[in-house]
Every structure is written in C-alpha cells, then in structure tokens.
C-alpha cells in the first residue's frame, strides 16, 4: 500500500533483487505484470544500492550528486538547500564539495539518503543498502532512516537481514526460488509458517543472540 515500508527477505538467489528491478521497470517480468500507479500517473522512484559508490559518477561532488536528483523533478537546489539536506542526514555541510572517494562507505550511504530526499520519490527501493556497513554504522543509518520517511512515500527494503527488516518495516514479505511464500506483519514474525522464514529467524537468533 502507498506510504508503507515493506521488507522483501530471503536467502541469496531467492529473487529479491530481480523483483526490485521489475518494480523499478529495469527488467520485464516473465510472467504477470506490475500494477500501474492508482491515479494513472508515473511513479517517481529511486534506488539505494549496497555500494552507493557504484551508483554515482566519481567525478561529481556530493553536492552535485544531490542536486542532480532534484533536477530529475525539475528543481535546482541552492547551496543552502544542499547543505540542509546533508546536515539532515548527519553529514557536515562542507561535504557538498567532496568527491565520493573522499568519504567513507558509511558517509557515502548517508549521502545516498540525501540524494533520495532531494528526488522526493513516490517509491524508494533499498537493495541491500545496509549490507556493506559494519554493525555500528548500520545501526546509525537504521536509526536515521526511521526519522526520514515521508508519510506518502513507499519504501521497499530488499535484504537478507531480518533484524533490520523488522526494525524498519511494518510488513515482511518472504521469497524463495522466485516466489513469495509468506507475508507477515513485523510484529508477528515469530508466528512464521513457512520453512524459509523459520530459517531466517534461526539465522538471526544465532547472529544477534535474540
């Protein structure tokens, strides 16, 4: 539903990223289709990847990267506007003049969030966006994400990390072998019916100790 945060979880090869690419229109479905925007308009969407460095022009400054996202919807941000976005995601305003190779991986993920905010999308797909971060940075970005979502914005988290999925999303969809095998509210995860979700719960308990 519009405005919802949904996690798509499953083991490697379950079809999570393929689903995300189909939803974004980057790949055509082999069977079935994707429902259109309810008002008949086109969705503005964006994607945050596991390694944001692979998704940006390395010769651009972070300020330009953020501004180009706004340009997609016909807006040009002022220097103050860019600075405010960077500060809102926990980066110093001075980072607008830095290049991707001049910041850490965690800082680049923060910059990717500023870029997403500048785009003001209807739908954001996070494709393993937290996977490459160490535990402390991942927790920091997770807490930041919880404060950033607009009420009318839909988020789709593609991840194998069930703990992060449960923290960030109200609903969890489980995939296995290219099919959805279970959909459950995050608060009801321990009532898992599918073997795939029970395996993920077991792995999470072993990894995080709960």
PDB file of C-alpha atoms in Angstrom:
ATOM      1  CA  UNK A   1       0.000   0.000   0.000  1.00  0.00           C
ATOM      2  CA  UNK A   2       1.091   3.582  -0.619  1.00  0.00           C
ATOM      3  CA  UNK A   3       3.088   5.022   2.262  1.00  0.00           C
ATOM      4  CA  UNK A   4       4.022   1.598   3.590  1.00  0.00           C
ATOM      5  CA  UNK A   5       7.525   0.326   4.381  1.00  0.00           C
ATOM      6  CA  UNK A   6       7.821  -3.287   3.239  1.00  0.00           C
ATOM      7  CA  UNK A   7      10.797  -5.622   3.517  1.00  0.00           C
ATOM      8  CA  UNK A   8      11.480  -8.366   1.000  1.00  0.00           C
ATOM      9  CA  UNK A   9      13.656 -11.014   2.631  1.00  0.00           C
ATOM     10  CA  UNK A  10      15.074 -14.346   1.618  1.00  0.00           C
ATOM     11  CA  UNK A  11      18.289 -16.248   1.083  1.00  0.00           C
ATOM     12  CA  UNK A  12      20.703 -15.349  -1.715  1.00  0.00           C
ATOM     13  CA  UNK A  13      19.191 -16.270  -5.063  1.00  0.00           C
ATOM     14  CA  UNK A  14      15.601 -16.102  -3.802  1.00  0.00           C
ATOM     15  CA  UNK A  15      14.699 -13.476  -6.415  1.00  0.00           C
ATOM     16  CA  UNK A  16      14.615 -10.371  -4.194  1.00  0.00           C
ATOM     17  CA  UNK A  17      16.749  -8.093  -6.363  1.00  0.00           C
ATOM     18  CA  UNK A  18      15.042  -9.304  -9.531  1.00  0.00           C
ATOM     19  CA  UNK A  19      11.695  -8.312  -8.009  1.00  0.00           C
ATOM     20  CA  UNK A  20      13.088  -4.881  -7.200  1.00  0.00           C
ATOM     21  CA  UNK A  21      14.356  -4.425 -10.753  1.00  0.00           C
ATOM     22  CA  UNK A  22      10.973  -5.415 -12.176  1.00  0.00           C
ATOM     23  CA  UNK A  23       9.163  -2.971  -9.876  1.00  0.00           C
ATOM     24  CA  UNK A  24      11.535  -0.185 -10.953  1.00  0.00           C
ATOM     25  CA  UNK A  25      10.992  -1.019 -14.621  1.00  0.00           C
ATOM     26  CA  UNK A  26      14.617  -2.042 -15.128  1.00  0.00           C
ATOM     27  CA  UNK A  27      13.638  -5.584 -16.073  1.00  0.00           C
ATOM     28  CA  UNK A  28      10.499  -7.051 -17.660  1.00  0.00           C
ATOM     29  CA  UNK A  29       8.579  -9.767 -15.778  1.00  0.00           C
ATOM     30  CA  UNK A  30       8.498 -13.166 -17.482  1.00  0.00           C
ATOM     31  CA  UNK A  31       5.028 -13.874 -16.050  1.00  0.00           C
ATOM     32  CA  UNK A  32       2.325 -11.481 -14.848  1.00  0.00           C
ATOM     33  CA  UNK A  33       2.873  -7.750 -14.514  1.00  0.00           C
ATOM     34  CA  UNK A  34       3.137  -4.733 -12.247  1.00  0.00           C
ATOM     35  CA  UNK A  35       0.042  -2.686 -11.348  1.00  0.00           C
ATOM     36  CA  UNK A  36       0.043   0.916 -12.503  1.00  0.00           C
ATOM     37  CA  UNK A  37       0.044   3.964 -10.236  1.00  0.00           C
ATOM     38  CA  UNK A  38      -3.519   4.279  -8.812  1.00  0.00           C
ATOM     39  CA  UNK A  39      -4.081   7.762 -10.251  1.00  0.00           C
ATOM     40  CA  UNK A  40      -2.751   6.790 -13.657  1.00  0.00           C
ATOM     41  CA  UNK A  41       0.437   8.855 -13.338  1.00  0.00           C
ATOM     42  CA  UNK A  42       4.004   7.657 -13.482  1.00  0.00           C
ATOM     43  CA  UNK A  43       5.781   6.746 -10.284  1.00  0.00           C
ATOM     44  CA  UNK A  44       8.840   8.776  -9.334  1.00  0.00           C
ATOM     45  CA  UNK A  45      11.207   6.189  -7.972  1.00  0.00           C
ATOM     46  CA  UNK A  46      14.780   5.860  -6.831  1.00  0.00           C
ATOM     47  CA  UNK A  47      17.068   3.121  -5.609  1.00  0.00           C
ATOM     48  CA  UNK A  48      19.740   2.953  -2.894  1.00  0.00           C
ATOM     49  CA  UNK A  49      22.274   0.206  -3.569  1.00  0.00           C
ATOM     50  CA  UNK A  50      24.518  -1.852  -1.282  1.00  0.00           C
ATOM     51  CA  UNK A  51      27.585   0.005  -2.539  1.00  0.00           C
ATOM     52  CA  UNK A  52      26.494   3.542  -3.323  1.00  0.00           C
ATOM     53  CA  UNK A  53      29.910   4.258  -4.825  1.00  0.00           C
ATOM     54  CA  UNK A  54      28.995   2.079  -7.778  1.00  0.00           C
ATOM     55  CA  UNK A  55      25.857   4.115  -8.462  1.00  0.00           C
ATOM     56  CA  UNK A  56      27.316   7.629  -8.671  1.00  0.00           C
ATOM     57  CA  UNK A  57      29.637   9.496 -11.006  1.00  0.00           C
ATOM     58  CA  UNK A  58      33.012   9.502  -9.201  1.00  0.00           C
ATOM     59  CA  UNK A  59      33.986  12.820 -10.811  1.00  0.00           C
ATOM     60  CA  UNK A  60      30.985  14.665  -9.348  1.00  0.00           C
ATOM     61  CA  UNK A  61      30.966  16.281  -5.943  1.00  0.00           C
ATOM     62  CA  UNK A  62      28.434  15.083  -3.392  1.00  0.00           C
ATOM     63  CA  UNK A  63      26.651  18.409  -3.753  1.00  0.00           C
ATOM     64  CA  UNK A  64      26.227  17.874  -7.477  1.00  0.00           C
ATOM     65  CA  UNK A  65      25.057  14.295  -6.946  1.00  0.00           C
ATOM     66  CA  UNK A  66      22.336  15.547  -4.590  1.00  0.00           C
ATOM     67  CA  UNK A  67      21.386  18.408  -6.900  1.00  0.00           C
ATOM     68  CA  UNK A  68      21.095  16.137  -9.958  1.00  0.00           C
ATOM     69  CA  UNK A  69      18.490  14.086  -8.070  1.00  0.00           C
ATOM     70  CA  UNK A  70      16.406  17.224  -7.574  1.00  0.00           C
ATOM     71  CA  UNK A  71      16.890  18.147 -11.251  1.00  0.00           C
ATOM     72  CA  UNK A  72      15.064  14.961 -12.272  1.00  0.00           C
ATOM     73  CA  UNK A  73      11.857  16.541 -10.953  1.00  0.00           C
ATOM     74  CA  UNK A  74      12.702  19.936 -12.445  1.00  0.00           C
ATOM     75  CA  UNK A  75      14.114  21.654  -9.361  1.00  0.00           C
ATOM     76  CA  UNK A  76      17.508  23.220  -8.787  1.00  0.00           C
ATOM     77  CA  UNK A  77      18.684  23.329  -5.194  1.00  0.00           C
ATOM     78  CA  UNK A  78      20.523  26.284  -3.737  1.00  0.00           C
ATOM     79  CA  UNK A  79      23.803  25.784  -1.883  1.00  0.00           C
ATOM     80  CA  UNK A  80      21.837  26.281   1.325  1.00  0.00           C
ATOM     81  CA  UNK A  81      19.283  23.674   0.253  1.00  0.00           C
ATOM     82  CA  UNK A  82      22.018  21.112  -0.435  1.00  0.00           C
ATOM     83  CA  UNK A  83      23.704  21.931   2.872  1.00  0.00           C
ATOM     84  CA  UNK A  84      20.429  21.491   4.762  1.00  0.00           C
ATOM     85  CA  UNK A  85      19.871  18.074   3.184  1.00  0.00           C
ATOM     86  CA  UNK A  86      23.376  16.924   4.082  1.00  0.00           C
ATOM     87  CA  UNK A  87      23.012  18.113   7.665  1.00  0.00           C
ATOM     88  CA  UNK A  88      19.629  16.350   7.918  1.00  0.00           C
ATOM     89  CA  UNK A  89      21.322  13.013   7.186  1.00  0.00           C
ATOM     90  CA  UNK A  90      24.157  13.618   9.632  1.00  0.00           C
ATOM     91  CA  UNK A  91      26.839  14.979   7.293  1.00  0.00           C
ATOM     92  CA  UNK A  92      28.637  18.324   7.589  1.00  0.00           C
ATOM     93  CA  UNK A  93      27.511  20.924   5.052  1.00  0.00           C
ATOM     94  CA  UNK A  94      31.126  21.125   3.840  1.00  0.00           C
ATOM     95  CA  UNK A  95      30.812  17.608   2.373  1.00  0.00           C
ATOM     96  CA  UNK A  96      28.966  19.158  -0.584  1.00  0.00           C
ATOM     97  CA  UNK A  97      32.394  19.913  -2.050  1.00  0.00           C
ATOM     98  CA  UNK A  98      33.827  16.429  -1.542  1.00  0.00           C
ATOM     99  CA  UNK A  99      34.006  13.617  -4.072  1.00  0.00           C
ATOM    100  CA  UNK A 100      32.838  10.048  -3.369  1.00  0.00           C
ATOM    101  CA  UNK A 101      36.390   8.747  -2.907  1.00  0.00           C
ATOM    102  CA  UNK A 102      36.994  11.382  -0.203  1.00  0.00           C
ATOM    103  CA  UNK A 103      34.390   9.991   2.224  1.00  0.00           C
ATOM    104  CA  UNK A 104      33.891   6.666   3.981  1.00  0.00           C
ATOM    105  CA  UNK A 105      31.445   3.982   2.885  1.00  0.00           C
ATOM    106  CA  UNK A 106      29.069   4.873   5.697  1.00  0.00           C
ATOM    107  CA  UNK A 107      29.230   8.564   4.831  1.00  0.00           C
ATOM    108  CA  UNK A 108      28.522   7.751   1.194  1.00  0.00           C
ATOM    109  CA  UNK A 109      25.391   5.849   2.254  1.00  0.00           C
ATOM    110  CA  UNK A 110      24.317   8.946   4.177  1.00  0.00           C
ATOM    111  CA  UNK A 111      24.914  10.998   1.024  1.00  0.00           C
ATOM    112  CA  UNK A 112      22.795   8.484  -0.912  1.00  0.00           C
ATOM    113  CA  UNK A 113      19.966   9.156   1.527  1.00  0.00           C
ATOM    114  CA  UNK A 114      20.329  12.908   0.946  1.00  0.00           C
ATOM    115  CA  UNK A 115      20.118  12.242  -2.795  1.00  0.00           C
ATOM    116  CA  UNK A 116      16.953  10.221  -2.258  1.00  0.00           C
ATOM    117  CA  UNK A 117      15.402  13.015  -0.199  1.00  0.00           C
ATOM    118  CA  UNK A 118      16.248  15.517  -2.952  1.00  0.00           C
ATOM    119  CA  UNK A 119      14.435  13.351  -5.507  1.00  0.00           C
ATOM    120  CA  UNK A 120      11.271  13.211  -3.349  1.00  0.00           C
ATOM    121  CA  UNK A 121      10.268   9.848  -4.851  1.00  0.00           C
ATOM    122  CA  UNK A 122       6.958   8.034  -4.533  1.00  0.00           C
ATOM    123  CA  UNK A 123       8.878   4.769  -4.183  1.00  0.00           C
ATOM    124  CA  UNK A 124      12.379   4.061  -2.899  1.00  0.00           C
ATOM    125  CA  UNK A 125      13.912   0.606  -3.309  1.00  0.00           C
ATOM    126  CA  UNK A 126      16.766  -0.129  -0.910  1.00  0.00           C
ATOM    127  CA  UNK A 127      18.706  -3.014  -2.462  1.00  0.00           C
ATOM    128  CA  UNK A 128      20.831  -4.437   0.377  1.00  0.00           C
ATOM    129  CA  UNK A 129      21.638  -0.816   1.232  1.00  0.00           C
ATOM    130  CA  UNK A 130      22.918  -1.699   4.719  1.00  0.00           C
ATOM    131  CA  UNK A 131      24.745  -4.918   3.886  1.00  0.00           C
ATOM    132  CA  UNK A 132      28.227  -3.464   3.307  1.00  0.00           C
ATOM    133  CA  UNK A 133      28.235  -1.407   6.529  1.00  0.00           C
ATOM    134  CA  UNK A 134      29.798  -2.532   9.793  1.00  0.00           C
ATOM    135  CA  UNK A 135      27.481  -3.057  12.757  1.00  0.00           C
ATOM    136  CA  UNK A 136      27.870   0.371  14.384  1.00  0.00           C
ATOM    137  CA  UNK A 137      27.416   2.288  11.115  1.00  0.00           C
ATOM    138  CA  UNK A 138      24.479   0.057  10.150  1.00  0.00           C
ATOM    139  CA  UNK A 139      22.733   0.851  13.419  1.00  0.00           C
ATOM    140  CA  UNK A 140      23.394   4.562  12.897  1.00  0.00           C
ATOM    141  CA  UNK A 141      21.956   4.517   9.356  1.00  0.00           C
ATOM    142  CA  UNK A 142      18.973   2.448  10.537  1.00  0.00           C
ATOM    143  CA  UNK A 143      18.141   4.983  13.219  1.00  0.00           C
ATOM    144  CA  UNK A 144      18.500   7.780  10.679  1.00  0.00           C
ATOM    145  CA  UNK A 145      16.173   6.041   8.228  1.00  0.00           C
ATOM    146  CA  UNK A 146      13.480   5.792  10.869  1.00  0.00           C
ATOM    147  CA  UNK A 147      13.381   9.603  11.016  1.00  0.00           C
ATOM    148  CA  UNK A 148      13.439  10.340   7.282  1.00  0.00           C
ATOM    149  CA  UNK A 149      10.455   8.615   5.697  1.00  0.00           C
ATOM    150  CA  UNK A 150       7.652  10.850   4.409  1.00  0.00           C
ATOM    151  CA  UNK A 151       4.108   9.607   5.150  1.00  0.00           C
ATOM    152  CA  UNK A 152       3.243   9.401   1.435  1.00  0.00           C
ATOM    153  CA  UNK A 153       6.471   7.659   0.399  1.00  0.00           C
ATOM    154  CA  UNK A 154       6.607   3.896  -0.120  1.00  0.00           C
ATOM    155  CA  UNK A 155       9.782   2.055   0.833  1.00  0.00           C
ATOM    156  CA  UNK A 156      10.809  -1.407  -0.326  1.00  0.00           C
ATOM    157  CA  UNK A 157      13.739  -2.940   1.543  1.00  0.00           C
ATOM    158  CA  UNK A 158      15.448  -5.847  -0.192  1.00  0.00           C
ATOM    159  CA  UNK A 159      17.579  -7.587   2.382  1.00  0.00           C
ATOM    160  CA  UNK A 160      18.696 -10.853   3.918  1.00  0.00           C
ATOM    161  CA  UNK A 161      18.911  -9.143   7.337  1.00  0.00           C
ATOM    162  CA  UNK A 162      15.693  -9.968   9.137  1.00  0.00           C
ATOM    163  CA  UNK A 163      16.557  -7.858  12.198  1.00  0.00           C
ATOM    164  CA  UNK A 164      16.971  -4.652  10.186  1.00  0.00           C
ATOM    165  CA  UNK A 165      13.869  -5.536   8.174  1.00  0.00           C
ATOM    166  CA  UNK A 166      11.779  -5.849  11.328  1.00  0.00           C
ATOM    167  CA  UNK A 167      13.064  -2.537  12.717  1.00  0.00           C
ATOM    168  CA  UNK A 168      12.441  -0.558   9.560  1.00  0.00           C
ATOM    169  CA  UNK A 169       9.318  -2.090   8.079  1.00  0.00           C
ATOM    170  CA  UNK A 170       5.783  -2.827   9.179  1.00  0.00           C
ATOM    171  CA  UNK A 171       5.446  -5.821   6.867  1.00  0.00           C
ATOM    172  CA  UNK A 172       7.844  -8.540   5.770  1.00  0.00           C
ATOM    173  CA  UNK A 173       7.466 -10.476   2.522  1.00  0.00           C
ATOM    174  CA  UNK A 174       9.444 -13.722   2.267  1.00  0.00           C
ATOM    175  CA  UNK A 175      10.720 -15.008  -1.074  1.00  0.00           C
ATOM    176  CA  UNK A 176      12.104 -18.395  -2.019  1.00  0.00           C
ATOM    177  CA  UNK A 177      13.010 -19.658  -5.505  1.00  0.00           C
ATOM    178  CA  UNK A 178      11.458 -16.607  -7.159  1.00  0.00           C
ATOM    179  CA  UNK A 179       8.108 -16.867  -5.370  1.00  0.00           C
ATOM    180  CA  UNK A 180       6.518 -15.124  -2.396  1.00  0.00           C
ATOM    181  CA  UNK A 181       5.988 -17.811   0.238  1.00  0.00           C
ATOM    182  CA  UNK A 182       4.814 -15.671   3.153  1.00  0.00           C
ATOM    183  CA  UNK A 183       3.741 -12.135   4.026  1.00  0.00           C
ATOM    184  CA  UNK A 184       3.545 -11.206   7.690  1.00  0.00           C
ATOM    185  CA  UNK A 185       3.462  -8.158   9.937  1.00  0.00           C
ATOM    186  CA  UNK A 186       6.834  -7.492  11.554  1.00  0.00           C
ATOM    187  CA  UNK A 187       5.252  -7.838  14.981  1.00  0.00           C
ATOM    188  CA  UNK A 188       4.129 -11.369  14.058  1.00  0.00           C
ATOM    189  CA  UNK A 189       7.436 -12.723  12.754  1.00  0.00           C
ATOM    190  CA  UNK A 190       7.678 -15.343  15.471  1.00  0.00           C
ATOM    191  CA  UNK A 191       4.426 -16.850  14.174  1.00  0.00           C
ATOM    192  CA  UNK A 192       6.244 -17.826  10.969  1.00  0.00           C
ATOM    193  CA  UNK A 193       4.569 -20.554   8.925  1.00  0.00           C
ATOM    194  CA  UNK A 194       6.981 -21.032   6.030  1.00  0.00           C
ATOM    195  CA  UNK A 195      10.232 -23.005   6.407  1.00  0.00           C
ATOM    196  CA  UNK A 196      12.034 -20.140   4.620  1.00  0.00           C
ATOM    197  CA  UNK A 197      11.044 -17.598   7.277  1.00  0.00           C
ATOM    198  CA  UNK A 198      11.756 -20.019  10.108  1.00  0.00           C
ATOM    199  CA  UNK A 199      15.289 -20.478   8.730  1.00  0.00           C
ATOM    200  CA  UNK A 200      15.782 -16.717   8.605  1.00  0.00           C
ATOM    201  CA  UNK A 201      14.580 -16.389  12.198  1.00  0.00           C
ATOM    202  CA  UNK A 202      17.002 -19.100  13.280  1.00  0.00           C
ATOM    203  CA  UNK A 203      19.895 -17.399  11.465  1.00  0.00           C
ATOM    204  CA  UNK A 204      19.015 -14.040  13.046  1.00  0.00           C
ATOM    205  CA  UNK A 205      18.899 -15.589  16.522  1.00  0.00           C
ATOM    206  CA  UNK A 206      22.323 -17.161  16.017  1.00  0.00           C
ATOM    207  CA  UNK A 207      23.829 -13.955  14.603  1.00  0.00           C
ATOM    208  CA  UNK A 208      22.329 -11.418  17.008  1.00  0.00           C
ATOM    209  CA  UNK A 209      21.692 -13.613  20.023  1.00  0.00           C
ATOM    210  CA  UNK A 210      17.928 -12.989  20.180  1.00  0.00           C
TER     211      UNK A 210
END
